[in-house]
Amino acid sequence: MLLSAAVIHFTFKCYKQISCFANQQLTDLFLFVSAGVFGSETDETQSLSVMEGDSVTLHTDFTEKHEDDEIMWNFGANNSLIAEIIRASGIFSTYNDGRFRDRLKLDRQTGSLTIINITTQHTGHYKVKRIAAELSLKTFSVSVYARLSVPVISSNSSQCSSSSSSSSSSQQNCSLLCSVVNVGHVTLSWYKGNSLLSSISVSDLSISLSLPLEVEYQDKNTYSCVINNHISNQTTHLNITQLCHTCSGPPEGSISLIVLISAAAGSLLIVAALGIFCICRKHRKTDREVETCEEQITYAEPTFYKRNAYKLKVQQEDHVEYGTIAMG
């Protein structure tokens, strides 16, 4: 297909420069092109992995610049034209097919293409074609990965389970679950130290991805849950004492909560006792003050003086009633 494009392009230029061209000459021209006299075609593929939100530059590596260069960038299975350079016409353009939205930057000197703030929908094949002294075709296979979330480790709903060993004693096991959400093209793994215990992979976008693990509550080994893709990873380390506890007793967090509640209740009781004591003391003090006041009262015997006794006596003497006495 590139050969046909080159022949058409070269024939067009010949018609533009020569007014008349015989059929035999055209035939000879096609033969020359087929034989490689016009130039050679080179094709190579380069794979790139990039994180979502980053910028990536697709380098053409064209070492020589020609005034009649034509460079075309195509994307996807439909080979949509997204950028082109036609030096003879002074055309340096990028095209928005609805997915790139001003994310494309074209280097006018080298023809290299930069994609800014790339997203997962820009994953695919990019083809650059150069028509000049020789035909060049280069393909870029670009894989865009979403940024990874940190794995979350949680204890199972049962919290713990007991399994009988060969001996009379029983060992307590803790069931754990490592989870991530909204991931694709990743692997989720459990590690014991540097040793891989288990893993699960997804190629398409997954709403949620989980991986279980069961350990002894008194296990002293180091465990970690790791999510990774081709270019990055995230790790969460397991804290057994925080998430795991024995079935025979409450977890350490519950014990702390009980102690805290007990301390708060004790404090309230102490405050209430102090309040009652202060109230009783205040009432007792008031009663004492009342008794003191009663003790300080002085009782005296009153003495009455007869100031008007004489006057009353005279008045009584002056009031004489006379009467007739009949003598028989």
CSV table of C-alpha atoms in Angstrom, one decimal:
chain,number,residue,atom,x,y,z
A,1,MET,CA,0.0,0.0,0.0
A,2,LEU,CA,2.9,2.3,0.7
A,3,LEU,CA,4.4,1.5,-2.6
A,4,SER,CA,1.2,2.5,-4.4
A,5,ALA,CA,1.1,5.8,-2.4
A,6,ALA,CA,4.7,6.5,-3.3
A,7,VAL,CA,4.1,5.8,-7.0
A,8,ILE,CA,1.0,8.0,-7.1
A,9,HIS,CA,2.8,10.8,-5.3
A,10,PHE,CA,5.8,10.6,-7.6
A,11,THR,CA,3.6,10.4,-10.7
A,12,PHE,CA,1.7,13.4,-9.6
A,13,LYS,CA,4.9,15.4,-9.2
A,14,CYS,CA,6.0,14.2,-12.6
A,15,TYR,CA,2.8,15.4,-14.2
A,16,LYS,CA,3.2,18.7,-12.5
A,17,GLN,CA,6.6,19.2,-13.8
A,18,ILE,CA,6.3,17.6,-17.3
A,19,SER,CA,3.5,18.6,-19.6
A,20,CYS,CA,3.5,15.4,-21.6
A,21,PHE,CA,4.3,11.9,-20.5
A,22,ALA,CA,4.1,8.8,-22.7
A,23,ASN,CA,2.5,5.6,-21.6
A,24,GLN,CA,5.8,3.8,-22.1
A,25,GLN,CA,7.5,6.2,-19.8
A,26,LEU,CA,4.9,5.7,-17.1
A,27,THR,CA,5.4,2.0,-17.4
A,28,ASP,CA,9.1,2.4,-17.1
A,29,LEU,CA,8.5,4.6,-14.0
A,30,PHE,CA,6.4,1.9,-12.3
A,31,LEU,CA,9.1,-0.7,-13.1
A,32,PHE,CA,11.8,1.5,-11.6
A,33,VAL,CA,9.7,2.0,-8.4
A,34,SER,CA,9.0,-1.8,-8.2
A,35,ALA,CA,12.6,-2.5,-8.6
A,36,GLY,CA,13.5,-0.2,-5.7
A,37,VAL,CA,15.2,2.5,-7.8
A,38,PHE,CA,12.9,5.1,-6.2
A,39,GLY,CA,13.7,4.1,-2.7
A,40,SER,CA,13.3,1.4,-0.1
A,41,GLU,CA,10.5,0.8,2.5
A,42,THR,CA,11.5,0.3,6.2
A,43,ASP,CA,9.1,-0.9,8.9
A,44,GLU,CA,9.6,-1.3,12.6
A,45,THR,CA,7.4,-1.5,15.7
A,46,GLN,CA,8.2,0.0,19.1
A,47,SER,CA,6.2,-0.8,22.3
A,48,LEU,CA,5.6,1.8,25.0
A,49,SER,CA,4.0,1.6,28.4
A,50,VAL,CA,2.8,4.8,30.1
A,51,MET,CA,0.8,5.8,33.2
A,52,GLU,CA,-2.5,7.6,32.8
A,53,GLY,CA,-2.1,11.4,33.1
A,54,ASP,CA,1.5,11.4,31.9
A,55,SER,CA,2.8,12.7,28.5
A,56,VAL,CA,4.5,10.6,25.9
A,57,THR,CA,6.4,11.5,22.8
A,58,LEU,CA,6.5,9.2,19.8
A,59,HIS,CA,9.9,9.8,18.1
A,60,THR,CA,10.1,9.4,14.4
A,61,ASP,CA,14.0,9.3,14.4
A,62,PHE,CA,14.0,10.8,10.9
A,63,THR,CA,17.6,11.9,10.6
A,64,GLU,CA,17.4,13.9,7.4
A,65,LYS,CA,15.0,16.7,6.6
A,66,HIS,CA,13.7,17.1,3.0
A,67,GLU,CA,11.8,20.0,1.6
A,68,ASP,CA,9.4,17.6,-0.1
A,69,ASP,CA,8.7,15.6,3.1
A,70,GLU,CA,5.2,14.3,3.8
A,71,ILE,CA,4.7,12.8,7.2
A,72,MET,CA,1.4,11.3,8.2
A,73,TRP,CA,0.3,10.0,11.6
A,74,ASN,CA,-2.5,7.4,11.8
A,75,PHE,CA,-4.2,5.9,14.9
A,76,GLY,CA,-6.2,2.8,15.7
A,77,ALA,CA,-7.7,0.0,13.6
A,78,ASN,CA,-9.4,2.5,11.3
A,79,ASN,CA,-6.1,4.3,10.6
A,80,SER,CA,-7.6,7.7,11.5
A,81,LEU,CA,-5.4,10.6,10.4
A,82,ILE,CA,-4.5,12.5,13.5
A,83,ALA,CA,-1.5,14.6,12.3
A,84,GLU,CA,0.4,15.4,9.1
A,85,ILE,CA,3.2,17.5,7.7
A,86,ILE,CA,3.4,18.6,4.1
A,87,ARG,CA,6.5,20.8,3.9
A,88,ALA,CA,6.0,21.9,0.3
A,89,SER,CA,2.6,23.3,1.1
A,90,GLY,CA,3.5,24.5,4.6
A,91,ILE,CA,1.0,22.3,6.3
A,92,PHE,CA,1.6,21.3,9.9
A,93,SER,CA,-1.6,20.1,11.4
A,94,THR,CA,-3.1,17.9,14.1
A,95,TYR,CA,-6.7,16.6,13.9
A,96,ASN,CA,-9.2,15.9,16.6
A,97,ASP,CA,-11.1,12.7,16.1
A,98,GLY,CA,-13.0,13.1,19.3
A,99,ARG,CA,-10.6,11.3,21.5
A,100,PHE,CA,-7.5,13.5,21.7
A,101,ARG,CA,-9.1,17.0,22.3
A,102,ASP,CA,-6.1,19.3,21.9
A,103,ARG,CA,-3.7,16.7,23.4
A,104,LEU,CA,-1.5,16.4,20.3
A,105,LYS,CA,1.7,18.4,19.7
A,106,LEU,CA,3.6,18.0,16.5
A,107,ASP,CA,7.3,18.7,16.1
A,108,ARG,CA,7.7,20.6,12.8
A,109,GLN,CA,11.3,19.7,12.5
A,110,THR,CA,11.4,16.0,13.2
A,111,GLY,CA,7.7,15.1,12.8
A,112,SER,CA,7.6,13.5,16.3
A,113,LEU,CA,4.2,13.4,18.0
A,114,THR,CA,3.6,14.2,21.7
A,115,ILE,CA,0.4,13.1,23.5
A,116,ILE,CA,-0.3,15.3,26.6
A,117,ASN,CA,-2.3,14.0,29.6
A,118,ILE,CA,-2.8,10.6,28.0
A,119,THR,CA,-5.8,8.4,29.0
A,120,THR,CA,-6.6,4.7,28.7
A,121,GLN,CA,-8.7,5.4,25.6
A,122,HIS,CA,-5.5,6.4,23.8
A,123,THR,CA,-4.2,2.8,24.1
A,124,GLY,CA,-3.5,1.4,20.6
A,125,HIS,CA,-1.3,1.5,17.5
A,126,TYR,CA,0.2,4.7,16.1
A,127,LYS,CA,1.6,4.6,12.6
A,128,VAL,CA,3.9,7.3,11.1
A,129,LYS,CA,4.5,7.2,7.4
A,130,ARG,CA,7.1,9.4,5.7
A,131,ILE,CA,7.1,9.9,1.9
A,132,ALA,CA,10.4,11.4,0.7
A,133,ALA,CA,13.5,10.1,-0.9
A,134,GLU,CA,12.6,6.8,0.7
A,135,LEU,CA,9.5,5.4,2.2
A,136,SER,CA,9.5,4.9,6.0
A,137,LEU,CA,6.9,3.3,8.2
A,138,LYS,CA,7.1,3.1,12.0
A,139,THR,CA,4.5,1.7,14.3
A,140,PHE,CA,4.2,2.5,18.0
A,141,SER,CA,2.2,0.1,20.3
A,142,VAL,CA,1.1,2.3,23.2
A,143,SER,CA,-0.3,0.8,26.4
A,144,VAL,CA,-1.8,3.2,28.9
A,145,TYR,CA,-2.3,2.0,32.5
A,146,ALA,CA,-4.6,3.6,35.1
A,147,ARG,CA,-2.9,4.7,38.3
A,148,LEU,CA,-3.1,2.0,40.9
A,149,SER,CA,-5.0,2.3,44.2
A,150,VAL,CA,-3.5,1.1,47.5
A,151,PRO,CA,-4.6,-2.4,48.5
A,152,VAL,CA,-6.9,-2.6,51.6
A,153,ILE,CA,-6.4,-5.5,54.0
A,154,SER,CA,-9.4,-6.4,56.2
A,155,SER,CA,-10.4,-9.3,58.5
A,156,ASN,CA,-13.1,-11.6,57.4
A,157,SER,CA,-16.6,-11.4,58.9
A,158,SER,CA,-15.9,-14.4,61.1
A,159,GLN,CA,-12.8,-12.6,62.5
A,160,CYS,CA,-11.2,-16.0,63.5
A,161,SER,CA,-11.6,-19.7,63.2
A,162,SER,CA,-10.1,-22.6,65.1
A,163,SER,CA,-8.6,-25.7,63.6
A,164,SER,CA,-7.6,-28.8,65.5
A,165,SER,CA,-4.0,-29.9,65.1
A,166,SER,CA,-2.6,-33.4,65.5
A,167,SER,CA,-1.8,-32.5,69.1
A,168,SER,CA,-4.4,-31.8,71.8
A,169,SER,CA,-4.0,-28.1,71.6
A,170,SER,CA,-5.9,-26.1,69.0
A,171,GLN,CA,-4.4,-23.3,66.9
A,172,GLN,CA,-6.4,-20.1,66.1
A,173,ASN,CA,-6.4,-18.9,62.5
A,174,CYS,CA,-7.3,-15.4,61.2
A,175,SER,CA,-9.0,-15.0,57.8
A,176,LEU,CA,-7.9,-11.9,55.9
A,177,LEU,CA,-8.9,-10.3,52.6
A,178,CYS,CA,-6.9,-8.0,50.4
A,179,SER,CA,-9.0,-5.9,48.0
A,180,VAL,CA,-8.7,-3.2,45.3
A,181,VAL,CA,-11.3,-1.5,43.2
A,182,ASN,CA,-11.5,-0.1,39.7
A,183,VAL,CA,-8.5,-1.8,38.3
A,184,GLY,CA,-7.5,-3.4,35.0
A,185,HIS,CA,-4.6,-5.3,33.6
A,186,VAL,CA,-3.2,-5.9,37.0
A,187,THR,CA,-2.0,-8.7,39.3
A,188,LEU,CA,-2.9,-8.9,43.0
A,189,SER,CA,-0.6,-11.0,45.2
A,190,TRP,CA,0.1,-12.1,48.8
A,191,TYR,CA,3.7,-12.3,49.9
A,192,LYS,CA,5.3,-13.9,52.9
A,193,GLY,CA,8.5,-12.0,53.2
A,194,ASN,CA,9.8,-12.2,49.6
A,195,SER,CA,8.1,-15.4,48.8
A,196,LEU,CA,4.9,-15.4,46.7
A,197,LEU,CA,2.0,-17.2,48.4
A,198,SER,CA,-0.9,-16.6,45.9
A,199,SER,CA,-1.9,-14.2,43.1
A,200,ILE,CA,-4.8,-13.4,40.8
A,201,SER,CA,-4.7,-11.4,37.5
A,202,VAL,CA,-7.3,-9.6,35.4
A,203,SER,CA,-6.9,-8.3,31.9
A,204,ASP,CA,-10.0,-6.2,31.6
A,205,LEU,CA,-11.4,-3.5,33.8
A,206,SER,CA,-12.7,-5.0,37.1
A,207,ILE,CA,-15.0,-3.3,39.6
A,208,SER,CA,-13.4,-5.2,42.5
A,209,LEU,CA,-10.6,-7.7,42.9
A,210,SER,CA,-10.0,-9.6,46.1
A,211,LEU,CA,-7.6,-12.3,47.4
A,212,PRO,CA,-8.0,-14.2,50.7
A,213,LEU,CA,-5.3,-15.3,53.1
A,214,GLU,CA,-5.4,-17.3,56.4
A,215,VAL,CA,-2.7,-16.9,59.0
A,216,GLU,CA,-2.2,-17.9,62.6
A,217,TYR,CA,-2.9,-15.0,65.0
A,218,GLN,CA,0.4,-15.5,66.7
A,219,ASP,CA,2.4,-15.7,63.4
A,220,LYS,CA,5.5,-13.5,63.6
A,221,ASN,CA,6.2,-13.5,59.8
A,222,THR,CA,5.9,-10.5,57.6
A,223,TYR,CA,3.0,-10.5,55.1
A,224,SER,CA,2.2,-8.0,52.4
A,225,CYS,CA,-0.4,-7.5,49.7
A,226,VAL,CA,0.9,-6.1,46.4
A,227,ILE,CA,-0.9,-4.9,43.3
A,228,ASN,CA,1.2,-4.3,40.2
A,229,ASN,CA,1.1,-3.8,36.4
A,230,HIS,CA,3.9,-3.5,33.9
A,231,ILE,CA,5.1,-0.1,35.1
A,232,SER,CA,4.1,0.4,38.8
A,233,ASN,CA,3.0,-1.3,42.0
A,234,GLN,CA,1.4,-0.5,45.4
A,235,THR,CA,2.1,-2.4,48.6
A,236,THR,CA,0.2,-2.7,51.9
A,237,HIS,CA,1.9,-4.5,54.8
A,238,LEU,CA,-0.2,-6.7,57.2
A,239,ASN,CA,-0.5,-5.8,60.9
A,240,ILE,CA,-1.5,-9.1,62.4
A,241,THR,CA,-1.9,-7.8,66.0
A,242,GLN,CA,-4.3,-5.1,64.8
A,243,LEU,CA,-6.5,-7.3,62.6
A,244,CYS,CA,-6.3,-10.7,64.2
A,245,HIS,CA,-7.1,-12.0,67.6
A,246,THR,CA,-8.0,-15.2,69.4
A,247,CYS,CA,-11.5,-16.7,69.5
A,248,SER,CA,-11.3,-17.1,73.3
A,249,GLY,CA,-11.1,-13.4,74.0
A,250,PRO,CA,-12.0,-10.0,72.7
A,251,PRO,CA,-9.6,-8.3,70.3
A,252,GLU,CA,-7.0,-5.8,71.6
A,253,GLY,CA,-9.0,-2.9,70.3
A,254,SER,CA,-12.1,-4.1,72.2
A,255,ILE,CA,-10.1,-4.4,75.4
A,256,SER,CA,-8.8,-0.9,75.0
A,257,LEU,CA,-12.4,0.3,74.4
A,258,ILE,CA,-13.6,-1.4,77.6
A,259,VAL,CA,-10.8,0.1,79.6
A,260,LEU,CA,-11.6,3.5,78.2
A,261,ILE,CA,-15.3,3.2,79.0
A,262,SER,CA,-14.6,1.9,82.5
A,263,ALA,CA,-12.2,4.8,83.2
A,264,ALA,CA,-14.8,7.3,82.0
A,265,ALA,CA,-17.5,5.7,84.2
A,266,GLY,CA,-15.2,5.8,87.2
A,267,SER,CA,-14.5,9.4,86.6
A,268,LEU,CA,-18.2,10.2,86.5
A,269,LEU,CA,-18.7,8.4,89.7
A,270,ILE,CA,-15.9,10.3,91.4
A,271,VAL,CA,-17.3,13.6,90.2
A,272,ALA,CA,-20.8,12.6,91.4
A,273,ALA,CA,-19.4,11.6,94.8
A,274,LEU,CA,-17.6,14.9,95.2
A,275,GLY,CA,-20.7,16.8,94.2
A,276,ILE,CA,-22.8,15.0,96.8
A,277,PHE,CA,-20.1,15.6,99.4
A,278,CYS,CA,-20.0,19.3,98.7
A,279,ILE,CA,-23.8,19.6,98.9
A,280,CYS,CA,-23.9,17.7,102.3
A,281,ARG,CA,-21.1,19.8,103.6
A,282,LYS,CA,-22.9,23.0,102.6
A,283,HIS,CA,-26.2,21.9,104.3
A,284,ARG,CA,-24.3,20.9,107.4
A,285,LYS,CA,-22.6,24.3,107.6
A,286,THR,CA,-26.0,26.0,107.3
A,287,ASP,CA,-27.5,23.9,110.2
A,288,ARG,CA,-24.5,24.8,112.4
A,289,GLU,CA,-25.0,28.5,111.7
A,290,VAL,CA,-28.7,28.2,112.7
A,291,GLU,CA,-27.8,26.5,116.0
A,292,THR,CA,-25.2,29.2,116.7
A,293,CYS,CA,-27.8,31.9,116.3
A,294,GLU,CA,-30.2,30.2,118.7
A,295,GLU,CA,-27.4,29.8,121.3
A,296,GLN,CA,-26.6,33.5,121.2
A,297,ILE,CA,-30.2,34.6,122.2
A,298,THR,CA,-30.3,36.2,125.8
A,299,TYR,CA,-33.5,35.9,127.8
A,300,ALA,CA,-34.3,38.7,130.3
A,301,GLU,CA,-37.1,39.0,132.9
A,302,PRO,CA,-39.1,42.2,132.3
A,303,THR,CA,-39.8,44.7,135.2
A,304,PHE,CA,-43.0,46.7,135.0
A,305,TYR,CA,-43.2,50.2,136.7
A,306,LYS,CA,-46.6,51.6,138.0
A,307,ARG,CA,-46.2,55.2,136.8
A,308,ASN,CA,-49.9,56.3,137.1
A,309,ALA,CA,-50.8,54.4,140.3
A,310,TYR,CA,-51.1,57.5,142.5
A,311,LYS,CA,-53.3,59.3,140.1
A,312,LEU,CA,-55.5,56.3,139.7
A,313,LYS,CA,-55.9,56.1,143.5
A,314,VAL,CA,-56.8,59.7,143.8
A,315,GLN,CA,-59.3,59.4,141.1
A,316,GLN,CA,-60.8,56.4,142.9
A,317,GLU,CA,-61.0,58.4,146.1
A,318,ASP,CA,-62.6,61.4,144.5
A,319,HIS,CA,-65.3,59.3,143.0
A,320,VAL,CA,-67.6,58.9,146.0
A,321,GLU,CA,-71.2,58.0,145.7
A,322,TYR,CA,-73.6,59.2,148.4
A,323,GLY,CA,-76.8,57.4,149.2
A,324,THR,CA,-79.8,57.7,151.7
A,325,ILE,CA,-79.9,55.4,154.5
A,326,ALA,CA,-83.3,54.7,156.1
A,327,MET,CA,-83.2,54.3,159.8
A,328,GLY,CA,-85.8,52.2,161.3
